[in-house]
Coordinates of C-alpha atoms and ligand atoms in Angstrom, one line a residue:
X6 CA 4.1 5.7 -8.9
X7 CA 6.2 8.7 -9.5
X8 CA 5.4 10.2 -12.9
X9 CA 8.9 11.5 -13.6
X10 CA 10.9 8.4 -12.8
X11 CA 12.4 6.7 -15.9
X12 CA 9.9 4.9 -18.1
X13 CA 12.0 1.7 -17.9
X14 CA 11.7 1.8 -14.1
X15 CA 7.9 2.4 -14.4
X16 CA 7.6 -0.3 -17.0
X17 CA 9.4 -2.9 -14.8
X18 CA 7.2 -2.1 -11.9
X19 CA 4.2 -2.5 -14.3
X20 CA 5.5 -5.9 -15.2
X21 CA 6.5 -6.9 -11.7
X22 CA 4.2 -10.0 -11.8
X23 CA 6.3 -11.3 -14.7
X24 CA 9.7 -10.9 -13.0
X25 CA 10.5 -14.5 -13.1
X26 CA 9.7 -14.7 -16.9
X27 CA 11.9 -11.7 -17.6
X28 CA 14.8 -13.1 -15.7
X29 CA 14.5 -16.6 -17.4
X30 CA 14.0 -15.0 -20.8
X31 CA 17.1 -12.8 -20.3
X32 CA 19.1 -15.8 -19.2
X33 CA 18.1 -17.7 -22.3
X34 CA 19.0 -14.7 -24.6
X35 CA 22.4 -14.4 -23.0
X36 CA 23.0 -18.2 -23.1
X37 CA 21.9 -18.4 -26.7
X38 CA 24.5 -15.7 -27.7
X39 CA 27.1 -17.3 -25.6
X40 CA 26.9 -20.6 -27.4
X41 CA 26.4 -18.8 -30.7
X42 CA 29.9 -17.4 -30.2
X43 CA 31.5 -20.7 -29.8
X44 CA 32.0 -21.9 -33.4
X45 CA 34.9 -19.5 -34.1
X46 CA 36.7 -21.0 -31.1
X47 CA 36.0 -24.5 -32.4
X48 CA 37.5 -23.6 -35.8
X49 CA 40.5 -22.3 -33.9
X50 CA 40.9 -25.6 -32.0
X51 CA 40.5 -27.5 -35.3
X52 CA 43.2 -25.5 -37.0
X53 CA 45.3 -26.0 -33.8
X54 CA 44.8 -29.8 -34.2
X55 CA 45.9 -29.9 -37.8
X56 CA 48.9 -27.7 -37.2
X57 CA 50.2 -29.1 -33.9
X58 CA 48.8 -32.7 -33.9
X59 CA 49.9 -34.4 -30.7
X60 CA 51.1 -31.0 -29.2
X61 CA 47.8 -29.3 -29.7
X62 CA 45.6 -27.8 -27.1
X63 CA 43.4 -30.9 -27.0
X64 CA 46.6 -33.0 -27.0
X65 CA 47.7 -31.2 -23.9
X66 CA 44.4 -32.1 -22.3
X67 CA 45.2 -35.8 -22.7
X68 CA 43.8 -36.9 -26.0
X69 CA 47.0 -37.6 -27.9
X70 CA 45.7 -39.1 -31.2
X71 CA 44.7 -36.2 -33.5
X72 CA 41.9 -38.4 -35.0
X73 CA 40.3 -38.8 -31.6
X74 CA 40.8 -35.0 -31.1
X75 CA 38.5 -34.4 -34.1
X76 CA 35.9 -36.8 -32.7
X77 CA 35.9 -34.9 -29.6
X78 CA 35.6 -31.7 -31.5
X79 CA 32.6 -32.9 -33.4
X80 CA 30.9 -34.1 -30.2
X81 CA 31.5 -30.7 -28.7
X82 CA 30.1 -29.0 -31.8
X83 CA 27.0 -31.0 -31.6
X84 CA 26.5 -30.2 -27.9
X85 CA 27.0 -26.6 -28.5
X86 CA 24.7 -26.4 -31.5
X87 CA 22.0 -28.2 -29.6
X88 CA 22.4 -25.9 -26.6
X89 CA 22.3 -22.8 -28.8
X90 CA 19.1 -24.0 -30.5
X91 CA 17.4 -24.9 -27.3
X92 CA 18.1 -21.5 -25.8
X93 CA 17.0 -19.8 -28.9
X94 CA 13.7 -21.6 -28.8
X95 CA 13.2 -20.8 -25.2
X96 CA 14.1 -17.1 -25.4
X97 CA 11.9 -16.7 -28.4
X98 CA 8.9 -18.3 -26.7
X99 CA 9.4 -16.5 -23.4
X100 CA 10.0 -13.0 -24.8
X101 CA 7.2 -13.3 -27.4
X102 CA 4.7 -14.6 -24.9
X103 CA 5.7 -11.9 -22.4
X104 CA 5.3 -9.3 -25.2
X105 CA 1.8 -10.5 -26.0
X106 CA 0.8 -10.7 -22.3
X107 CA 2.3 -7.3 -21.5
X108 CA 0.5 -5.8 -24.5
X109 CA -2.8 -7.4 -23.5
X110 CA -2.6 -6.4 -19.9
X111 CA -1.5 -2.8 -20.7
X112 CA -4.3 -2.4 -23.3
X113 CA -6.8 -3.7 -20.8
X114 CA -5.7 -1.5 -17.9
X115 CA -5.6 1.5 -20.3
X116 CA -9.1 0.7 -21.5
X117 CA -10.5 0.1 -18.0
X118 CA -9.0 3.3 -16.8
X119 CA -10.2 5.3 -19.7
X120 CA -13.7 4.0 -19.2
X121 CA -13.7 5.3 -15.6
X122 CA -12.4 8.8 -16.5
X123 CA -14.9 11.6 -16.5
X124 CA -16.5 13.3 -19.5
X125 CA -14.6 16.4 -18.9
X126 CA -11.4 14.6 -19.6
X127 CA -12.9 13.0 -22.8
X128 CA -13.8 16.4 -24.1
X129 CA -10.1 17.3 -24.0
X130 CA -9.0 14.2 -26.0
X131 CA -9.4 13.2 -29.6
X132 CA -10.6 9.7 -30.4
X133 CA -7.6 9.4 -32.8
X134 CA -5.2 10.3 -30.0
X135 CA -6.7 7.7 -27.6
X136 CA -6.8 5.1 -30.3
X137 CA -3.1 5.8 -31.0
X138 CA -2.3 5.2 -27.3
X139 CA -4.3 1.9 -27.1
X140 CA -3.0 0.6 -30.4
X141 CA 0.3 2.1 -31.6
X142 CA 1.8 2.8 -28.2
X143 CA 0.8 -0.5 -26.7
X144 CA 2.1 -2.3 -29.9
X145 CA 5.4 -0.4 -29.7
X146 CA 6.0 -2.0 -26.3
X147 CA 5.2 -5.4 -27.7
X148 CA 7.8 -4.9 -30.5
X149 CA 10.4 -3.9 -28.1
X150 CA 9.9 -6.8 -25.8
X151 CA 9.6 -9.2 -28.7
X152 CA 13.0 -8.2 -30.3
X153 CA 14.6 -5.2 -28.7
X154 CA 15.3 -6.6 -25.3
X155 CA 17.0 -9.7 -26.7
X156 CA 19.0 -7.6 -29.1
X157 CA 20.3 -5.3 -26.3
X158 CA 21.2 -8.3 -24.1
X159 CA 22.9 -10.1 -27.0
X160 CA 25.0 -7.1 -28.1
X161 CA 26.2 -6.8 -24.5
X162 CA 26.9 -10.5 -24.3
X163 CA 28.8 -10.4 -27.6
X164 CA 31.0 -7.5 -26.7
X165 CA 31.8 -9.1 -23.3
X166 CA 32.4 -12.6 -24.6
X167 CA 34.4 -11.6 -27.7
X168 CA 36.4 -9.1 -25.7
X169 CA 37.0 -11.7 -23.0
X170 CA 38.3 -14.4 -25.4
X171 CA 40.5 -11.9 -27.1
X172 CA 41.9 -10.6 -23.9
X173 CA 42.6 -14.2 -22.9
X174 CA 44.4 -15.0 -26.2
X175 CA 46.1 -11.8 -27.0
X176 CA 45.5 -8.6 -24.9
X177 CA 47.3 -6.3 -27.4
X178 CA 45.0 -7.4 -30.2
X179 CA 41.9 -7.3 -28.0
X180 CA 42.5 -3.6 -27.3
X181 CA 42.5 -2.9 -31.1
X182 CA 39.3 -4.8 -31.5
X183 CA 37.5 -3.2 -28.6
X184 CA 38.5 0.5 -29.4
X185 CA 35.8 1.0 -32.1
X186 CA 33.1 -0.5 -29.9
X187 CA 32.4 2.6 -27.6
X188 CA 32.8 4.8 -30.7
X189 CA 30.1 2.7 -32.5
X190 CA 27.9 2.6 -29.4
X191 CA 28.0 6.4 -28.9
X192 CA 27.8 7.0 -32.7
X193 CA 24.7 4.8 -32.9
X194 CA 23.1 6.6 -30.1
X195 CA 23.7 10.0 -31.7
X196 CA 22.7 8.7 -35.0
X197 CA 19.5 7.3 -33.5
X198 CA 18.8 10.8 -32.0
X199 CA 19.0 12.5 -35.3
X200 CA 16.9 9.9 -37.1
X201 CA 14.5 9.9 -34.2
X202 CA 13.5 13.5 -35.1
X203 CA 12.9 12.3 -38.7
X204 CA 10.8 9.4 -37.5
X205 CA 8.8 11.7 -35.2
X206 CA 7.9 13.7 -38.3
X207 CA 6.9 10.5 -40.1
X208 CA 4.7 9.6 -37.2
X209 CA 3.1 13.0 -37.2
X210 CA 2.4 12.9 -40.9
X211 CA 0.9 9.4 -40.8
X212 CA -1.3 10.6 -37.9
X213 CA -2.5 13.5 -40.0
X214 CA -3.0 11.3 -43.1
X215 CA -4.9 8.8 -41.0
X216 CA -7.3 11.2 -39.4
X217 CA -7.9 12.8 -42.8
X218 CA -8.8 9.4 -44.3
X219 CA -10.8 8.5 -41.3
X220 CA -12.8 11.7 -41.5
X221 CA -13.4 11.4 -45.2
X222 CA -14.6 7.8 -45.1
X223 CA -17.1 8.6 -42.4
X224 CA -18.1 11.8 -44.1
X225 CA -18.4 10.3 -47.5
X226 CA -22.1 11.4 -47.7
X227 CA -21.1 15.0 -47.2
X228 CA -18.3 14.8 -49.7
X229 CA -20.6 13.4 -52.3
X230 CA -23.4 15.8 -51.7
X231 CA -21.0 18.8 -52.1
X232 CA -19.4 17.0 -55.1
X233 CA -16.1 17.7 -53.3
X234 CA -14.4 14.5 -54.5
X235 CA -11.8 16.3 -56.5
X236 CA -11.0 18.7 -53.6
X237 CA -10.7 15.7 -51.3
X238 CA -8.5 13.7 -53.6
X239 CA -6.2 16.8 -53.7
X240 CA -6.1 17.0 -49.9
X241 CA -5.4 13.3 -49.5
X242 CA -2.8 13.5 -52.2
X243 CA -1.0 16.5 -50.4
X244 CA -1.1 14.6 -47.1
X245 CA 0.1 11.4 -48.6
X246 CA 2.9 13.2 -50.5
X247 CA 4.1 15.0 -47.3
X248 CA 4.2 11.5 -45.6
X249 CA 6.2 10.1 -48.5
X250 CA 8.7 13.0 -48.3
X251 CA 9.0 12.6 -44.5
X252 CA 9.8 8.9 -45.0
X253 CA 12.3 9.6 -47.8
X254 CA 14.2 11.9 -45.6
X255 CA 14.3 9.2 -42.9
X256 CA 15.4 6.6 -45.4
X257 CA 18.3 8.7 -46.7
X258 CA 19.8 8.9 -43.2
X259 CA 19.0 5.3 -42.0
X260 CA 20.4 3.7 -45.1
X261 CA 23.8 5.2 -44.5
X262 CA 24.0 3.7 -41.0
X263 CA 25.0 0.1 -41.7
X264 CA 27.7 1.0 -44.2
X265 CA 29.2 3.4 -41.7
X266 CA 29.3 0.8 -39.0
X267 CA 30.9 -1.6 -41.4
X268 CA 33.7 0.9 -42.0
X269 CA 34.3 1.2 -38.3
X270 CA 34.4 -2.6 -37.9
X271 CA 36.8 -2.7 -40.9
X272 CA 39.3 -0.9 -38.7
X273 CA 39.1 -3.5 -36.0
X274 CA 39.1 -6.3 -38.5
X275 CA 42.2 -5.2 -40.5
X276 CA 44.1 -4.2 -37.4
X277 CA 43.6 -7.7 -35.9
X278 CA 44.5 -9.4 -39.1
X279 CA 47.7 -7.4 -39.3
X280 CA 48.9 -7.2 -35.7
X281 CA 47.7 -10.8 -35.0
X282 CA 49.3 -11.9 -38.2
X283 CA 52.7 -10.4 -37.3
X284 CA 52.5 -11.9 -33.9
X285 CA 51.8 -15.3 -35.4
X286 CA 54.7 -14.9 -37.8
X287 CA 56.9 -14.1 -34.8
X288 CA 55.7 -17.2 -33.1
X289 CA 54.1 -15.1 -30.3
X290 CA 50.6 -16.3 -31.2
X291 CA 49.7 -19.8 -32.1
X292 CA 48.0 -20.6 -35.4
X293 CA 44.8 -21.7 -33.7
X294 CA 44.6 -18.6 -31.6
X295 CA 45.1 -16.4 -34.6
X296 CA 42.2 -18.2 -36.4
X297 CA 40.0 -17.6 -33.4
X298 CA 40.8 -13.9 -33.4
X299 CA 40.2 -13.4 -37.1
X300 CA 36.9 -15.3 -37.1
X301 CA 35.5 -13.9 -33.9
X302 CA 36.0 -10.3 -34.9
X303 CA 33.6 -11.0 -37.6
X304 CA 31.0 -11.8 -34.9
X305 CA 31.0 -8.3 -33.7
X306 CA 29.8 -6.9 -36.9
X307 CA 26.2 -8.0 -37.1
X308 CA 24.9 -7.2 -33.7
X309 CA 26.6 -3.8 -33.9
X310 CA 25.0 -3.0 -37.3
X311 CA 21.6 -3.6 -35.6
X312 CA 22.4 -1.3 -32.7
X313 CA 20.9 1.8 -34.2
X314 CA 17.6 0.0 -34.9
X315 CA 17.6 -1.5 -31.5
X316 CA 18.2 2.0 -29.8
X317 CA 15.4 3.2 -32.0
X318 CA 13.1 0.4 -30.8
X319 CA 14.1 1.1 -27.3
X320 CA 13.5 4.9 -27.5
X321 CA 10.2 4.5 -29.2
X322 CA 9.1 1.9 -26.6
X323 CA 10.1 4.2 -23.8
X324 CA 8.2 7.1 -25.2
X325 CA 5.1 4.9 -25.8
X326 CA 5.5 3.4 -22.3
X327 CA 5.5 6.9 -20.8
X328 CA 2.4 7.9 -22.7
X329 CA 0.5 4.7 -21.7
X330 CA 1.6 4.9 -18.0
X331 CA 0.8 8.7 -17.9
X332 CA -2.7 7.7 -19.1
X333 CA -2.9 5.1 -16.3
X334 CA -1.8 7.7 -13.8
X335 CA -4.6 10.2 -14.8
X336 CA -6.7 10.8 -11.7
X337 CA -10.3 9.9 -12.0
X338 CA -12.1 13.2 -11.3
X339 CA -15.5 11.7 -10.5
X340 CA -15.1 9.8 -7.2
X341 CA -18.1 7.8 -6.3
X342 CA -19.7 7.7 -2.9
X343 CA -20.7 4.6 -1.0
X344 CA -24.3 5.1 -0.3
X345 CA -26.7 2.8 -2.1
X346 CA -30.5 3.3 -1.9
X347 CA -32.5 0.2 -1.6
X348 CA -35.5 1.4 -3.7
X349 CA -35.0 4.7 -5.4
X350 CA -38.3 6.6 -5.4
X351 CA -37.1 9.2 -7.9
X352 CA -37.2 12.5 -6.1
X353 CA -34.8 14.8 -7.9
X354 CA -33.6 18.2 -6.7
X355 CA -31.1 20.6 -8.3
X356 CA -30.1 23.2 -5.7
X357 CA -28.6 26.6 -6.7
X358 CA -26.5 25.0 -9.5
X359 CA -23.4 26.7 -10.9
X360 CA -21.6 24.9 -13.7
X361 CA -19.5 25.8 -16.7
X362 CA -17.6 23.7 -19.1
X363 CA -13.9 24.3 -19.1
X364 CA -13.0 27.7 -20.6
X365 CA -16.7 28.5 -21.4
X366 CA -19.2 30.8 -20.1
X367 CA -21.3 29.5 -17.1
X368 CA -24.3 27.4 -18.3
X369 CA -26.2 28.0 -15.1
X370 CA -26.3 30.9 -12.6
X371 CA -27.9 29.4 -9.6
X372 CA -30.4 27.1 -11.1
X373 CA -32.9 25.3 -8.8
X374 CA -35.4 22.8 -9.8
X375 CA -37.3 20.1 -7.9
X376 CA -38.9 17.2 -9.6
X377 CA -41.2 15.0 -7.5
X378 CA -41.2 11.3 -7.5
X379 CA -43.6 9.9 -10.1
X380 CA -44.0 13.2 -11.8
X381 CA -43.6 13.8 -15.5
X382 CA -41.6 17.0 -16.2
X383 CA -41.1 18.6 -19.6
X384 CA -38.0 20.8 -20.1
X385 CA -37.9 23.2 -22.9
X386 CA -35.6 26.0 -23.9
X387 CA -33.6 27.3 -26.8
X388 CA -30.8 25.3 -28.2
X389 CA -27.7 25.5 -26.1
X390 CA -29.7 26.6 -23.0
X391 CA -28.3 23.7 -21.0
X392 CA -31.0 21.0 -21.0
X393 CA -28.8 18.1 -21.9
X394 CA -26.1 19.4 -19.5
X395 CA -28.7 19.3 -16.6
X396 CA -29.1 15.5 -17.3
X397 CA -25.4 15.1 -17.4
X398 CA -25.1 16.6 -14.0
X399 CA -27.9 14.4 -12.7
X400 CA -26.0 11.3 -14.0
X401 CA -22.7 12.7 -12.7
X402 CA -21.1 12.7 -16.2
X403 CA -19.9 16.1 -14.8
X404 CA -20.0 17.6 -11.3
X405 CA -21.3 21.1 -10.8
X406 CA -18.8 23.8 -9.5
X407 CA -21.3 25.0 -7.0
X408 CA -24.7 23.8 -5.7
X409 CA -25.8 20.3 -5.6
X410 CA -27.9 17.6 -7.1
X411 CA -29.9 15.3 -4.9
X412 CA -31.6 12.0 -5.5
X413 CA -34.2 11.0 -2.9
X414 CA -32.6 13.7 -0.7
X415 CA -29.1 12.3 -0.9
X416 CA -26.3 14.3 -2.7
X417 CA -25.5 12.3 -5.8
X418 CA -21.8 12.6 -4.9
X419 CA -22.5 10.3 -1.9
X420 CA -24.1 7.6 -4.0
X421 CA -22.4 4.7 -5.7
X422 CA -22.4 5.2 -9.5
X423 CA -24.1 1.8 -9.8
X424 CA -27.0 3.0 -7.7
X425 CA -27.2 6.5 -9.3
X426 CA -26.8 5.5 -12.9
X427 CA -28.6 2.2 -12.5
X428 CA -31.7 4.1 -11.5
X429 CA -31.8 6.3 -14.5
X430 CA -32.8 5.1 -18.0
X431 CA -31.6 7.6 -20.5
X432 CA -32.5 8.1 -24.2
X433 CA -29.8 10.6 -25.1
X434 CA -29.9 13.2 -27.7
X435 CA -27.0 11.5 -29.5
X436 CA -27.9 7.8 -29.2
X437 CA -25.2 5.4 -29.9
X438 CA -26.1 2.0 -31.2
X439 CA -23.4 -0.7 -31.2
X440 CA -22.5 -3.0 -34.1
X441 CA -24.7 -6.1 -33.7
X442 CA -28.2 -7.1 -34.3
X443 CA -31.4 -5.2 -33.4
X444 CA -32.0 -7.6 -30.6
X445 CA -28.5 -7.2 -29.2
X446 CA -29.0 -3.4 -29.2
X447 CA -32.3 -3.6 -27.3
X448 CA -30.8 -6.2 -24.9
X449 CA -28.1 -3.7 -24.0
X450 CA -30.5 -2.2 -21.5
X451 CA -30.8 -5.4 -19.6
X452 CA -28.7 -8.3 -20.9
X453 CA -30.5 -11.0 -19.0
X454 CA -34.0 -9.8 -20.0
X455 CA -36.6 -12.5 -21.1
X456 CA -37.9 -12.7 -24.7
X457 CA -41.2 -11.4 -23.4
X458 CA -39.6 -8.3 -21.8
X459 CA -37.8 -7.6 -25.0
X460 CA -40.9 -7.9 -27.1
X461 CA -42.8 -5.7 -24.6
X462 CA -40.2 -2.9 -24.7
X463 CA -40.1 -3.0 -28.5
X464 CA -43.9 -2.7 -28.5
X465 CA -43.8 0.3 -26.1
X466 CA -41.2 1.9 -28.4
X467 CA -43.3 1.5 -31.5
X468 CA -40.5 -0.5 -32.9
X469 CA -42.2 -3.9 -33.7
X470 CA -43.6 -2.9 -37.0
X471 CA -40.4 -1.8 -38.6
X472 CA -38.3 -4.6 -37.0
X473 CA -40.7 -7.1 -38.7
X474 CA -40.1 -5.5 -42.1
X475 CA -36.3 -5.6 -41.8
X476 CA -34.7 -8.3 -44.0
X477 CA -33.5 -10.4 -41.1
X478 CA -36.0 -9.1 -38.6
X479 CA -34.6 -9.2 -35.0
X480 CA -31.3 -10.5 -36.2
X481 CA -30.7 -7.6 -38.7
X482 CA -27.3 -6.1 -38.3
X483 CA -27.6 -2.4 -37.5
X484 CA -24.1 -1.5 -38.7
X485 CA -21.5 0.8 -37.1
X486 CA -23.5 3.2 -34.9
X487 CA -26.7 1.9 -36.5
X488 CA -26.0 3.5 -39.8
X489 CA -28.0 0.9 -41.7
X490 CA -31.2 2.2 -40.0
X491 CA -33.1 5.4 -40.5
X492 CA -32.8 8.1 -37.8
X493 CA -36.3 7.4 -36.5
X494 CA -35.6 3.6 -36.4
X495 CA -32.5 4.3 -34.4
X496 CA -34.3 6.4 -31.9
X497 CA -37.0 3.8 -31.3
X498 CA -34.4 1.2 -30.7
X499 CA -32.8 3.5 -28.2
X500 CA -36.2 4.0 -26.5
X501 CA -36.8 0.3 -26.4
X502 CA -33.4 -0.2 -24.8
X503 CA -34.2 2.4 -22.1
X504 CA -37.6 0.9 -21.5
X505 CA -36.2 -2.5 -21.0
X506 CA -33.9 -1.1 -18.4
X507 CA -37.0 -0.4 -16.3
X508 CA -35.5 2.2 -14.1
X509 CA -37.3 4.4 -11.6
X510 CA -36.3 7.5 -13.5
X511 CA -36.7 7.8 -17.3
X512 CA -35.0 10.7 -19.2
X513 CA -35.9 11.3 -22.8
X514 CA -33.7 13.9 -24.4
X515 CA -35.1 14.8 -27.8
X516 CA -35.9 11.1 -28.0
X517 CA -38.7 11.4 -30.6
X518 CA -37.3 14.3 -32.7
X519 CA -36.7 12.1 -35.7
X520 CA -40.0 10.2 -35.9
X521 CA -43.1 11.4 -37.9
X522 CA -46.0 13.0 -36.0
X523 CA -48.2 9.9 -36.1
X524 CA -45.5 7.7 -34.7
X525 CA -44.7 10.4 -32.1
X526 CA -48.3 10.4 -31.0
X527 CA -48.3 6.7 -30.6
X528 CA -45.0 6.8 -28.7
X529 CA -46.4 9.5 -26.5
X530 CA -49.4 7.3 -25.5
X531 CA -47.1 4.4 -24.5
X532 CA -44.6 6.7 -22.7
X533 CA -47.6 8.2 -20.7
X534 CA -48.5 4.7 -19.6
X535 CA -44.9 4.0 -18.8
X536 CA -44.5 7.2 -16.8
X537 CA -47.3 6.3 -14.4
X538 CA -45.1 4.8 -11.8
X539 CA -41.8 6.6 -12.4
X540 CA -40.2 10.0 -12.6
X541 CA -40.1 11.0 -16.2
X542 CA -38.1 13.9 -17.7
X543 CA -38.9 14.8 -21.3
X544 CA -36.7 17.3 -23.1
X545 CA -38.0 18.5 -26.4
X546 CA -38.0 21.4 -28.9
X547 CA -41.3 20.2 -30.4
X548 CA -43.7 21.5 -27.8
X549 CA -46.4 19.0 -28.6
X550 CA -44.0 16.4 -27.1
X551 CA -44.2 17.9 -23.7
X552 CA -47.6 19.3 -23.8
X553 CA -49.1 16.5 -21.6
X554 CA -46.4 16.6 -18.9
X555 CA -47.6 17.4 -15.4
X556 CA -45.3 20.4 -15.4
X557 CA -43.1 22.1 -17.9
X558 CA -39.9 24.0 -17.0
X559 CA -38.6 26.6 -19.3
X560 CA -34.8 26.9 -19.1
X561 CA -33.4 30.2 -20.2
X562 CA -30.4 32.5 -19.4
X563 CA -29.0 30.0 -16.9
X564 CA -32.1 29.3 -14.8
X565 CA -35.7 28.2 -14.8
X566 CA -37.7 31.1 -15.9
X567 CA -41.2 29.7 -16.3
X568 CA -42.8 26.6 -14.6
X569 CA -46.3 25.2 -14.8
X570 CA -48.6 23.0 -16.8
X571 CA -49.1 23.7 -20.5
X572 CA -52.3 25.7 -19.9
X573 CA -50.7 27.7 -17.1
X574 CA -47.7 28.6 -19.2
X575 CA -49.9 29.7 -22.1
X576 CA -51.7 32.0 -19.6
X577 CA -48.4 33.4 -18.6
X578 CA -47.8 34.8 -22.0
X579 CA -44.0 34.3 -21.6
X580 CA -41.4 32.6 -23.7
X581 CA -43.4 29.3 -23.7
X582 CA -46.5 30.8 -25.1
X583 CA -44.6 32.7 -27.7
X584 CA -42.9 29.4 -28.8
X585 CA -46.2 27.7 -28.9
X586 CA -47.7 30.4 -31.1
X587 CA -44.8 30.0 -33.5
X588 CA -45.0 26.2 -33.6
X589 CA -48.7 26.0 -34.0
X590 CA -48.7 28.8 -36.7
X591 CA -50.9 31.1 -34.7
X592 CA -48.4 33.9 -34.5
Ligands
CTP607 N1 -21.2 22.8 -24.1 C1 -19.8 22.8 -23.9 N2 -19.1 21.7 -23.9 C2 -19.8 20.5 -24.0 C3 -21.2 20.4 -24.1 C4 -21.8 21.6 -24.2 O1 -19.2 23.9 -23.8 N3 -19.1 19.4 -23.9 C5 -21.9 24.1 -24.1 C6 -22.7 24.3 -25.4 O2 -22.0 25.0 -26.3 C7 -23.9 25.1 -24.8 C8 -24.0 24.7 -23.4 O3 -22.8 24.1 -23.0 O4 -23.6 26.5 -25.0 C9 -25.2 23.9 -23.0 O5 -25.2 22.8 -23.8 P1 -26.4 21.7 -23.8 O6 -26.6 21.4 -22.4 O7 -26.0 20.5 -24.6 O8 -27.5 22.5 -24.5 P2 -29.0 22.0 -24.8 O9 -29.9 22.9 -24.1 O10 -29.2 20.6 -24.6 O11 -29.1 22.3 -26.4 P3 -29.8 21.6 -27.5 O12 -31.3 22.0 -27.4 O13 -29.2 22.0 -28.8 O14 -29.6 20.1 -27.3
MG608 MG1 -29.4 19.0 -25.8

């Protein structure tokens, strides 16, 4: 799809599967309005009957008795009202369901697409911004389909039908009635532009206010610990006040719109009354026709007063549609390969890696590292040295700018993501737990695991004991991101989850940093057992965590500077041995 074609065109092509519904719904909207405009004509005919009796319009059609004429009129009225109501029901059902379906589909495709985008893209986005697209923008479209589309169609129908009737009855009068319409349409459009700017400000202010509230609520501990409540109230007050002011300025303008339109309609109405009235006095216009004209001009009023609002709805929907569709058009940077390894043995090789985050200094300057299948490798290095990044490159959360990463001798770019990521169990430095029970969170690693497997992994992760002491045991809710658990408890659930995944490669990135020494020692023993038949990578600042690894790599200034077993590295008297001395208090 071409990005710069009109959002409406893009929207239609997005909704092409619902073409039939759109056409049907539009038809019902138009028909509803059409019949809705009939009563003034019926009134005109009734007046005509009273005034002219046998010579009336209906009389000319063959029903000479005026009493019969009224019966026919009543029958007509009933039919018309029933038709109007039926079409109203159908257009409401069709448009509203379409709006809900379109909203649902758009949200789902946006979410699916977002999930596939690479980490680099995410680092350029804010959660608030993405939420706004998936909620507000998608909802905006729903509001337009729900109401705006019908409004636009019905205004057009009104102008055409009313204009048509008038031209039929009295062309001179019709011109007077139609003159204000283009002025009102153009005026509404310009008005909407101006108010649009003010609404944009309102939206910006509410976004600021929301992100402030959001931040404060999740950071409430920090606020309390700094006794910053007063300061925060002041900040929220200021943001809320700016929001209120922005709204007030929009209200001032928008409130003047309907009265202005009413004045414009006044012109059409009085002109018709006057010119039509004179024509009726002169006998050039029948009484019935005159009534029709006077009543039907009224019908122009309401749809036109809504025009500004409808344009507004339309503009917002188009802006939102463009944002959502732009998101859907964002290229997925990480393209997966099609090779799938039957049984991954866990040989990993980083070859002459060069990588930098966007706009940052390079993290590696030609880093090479080979990890043998079944080996346990410790990685240490100062904070920010690039340990976590190395694992991101292994999992293809990013791709390196130069060099390559290989799994079992195959470039990871050639593998399917299912094969690559499926063969790595990661306990990341920033574990995320999901709202749900303790059991749900462990099962995340392997949704179809048996009870025995779940218990076994909780055992290995040293999590059994604390799970038992929780109020609802395995069914205890962990809260948003596990905030109802301690840091160490969260980590152990994350380990259990990774253990349950039972992948050929296990990566522990600061996975035991939050547990006490005793628990860590216990965890180490179980991890050692676990690492027997798989490649294990342990990243840690606490050197005792990696001490027993087969080999330890020291990551420093963009490359591996030292490599060997704990004893060998101590012998080397390099960075590792200095760190060891500091940590054990020997220095
Ligand atoms: N970095 C970045 N953008 C990111 C993540 C990291 O620019 N999205 C930078 C960091 O500022 C750091 C470098 O990349 O300078 C390496 O980060 P990382 O691999 O996370 O470092 P670690 O060695 O894992 O550091 P720590 O021990 O603190 O976890
Ligand atoms: Mg890290």
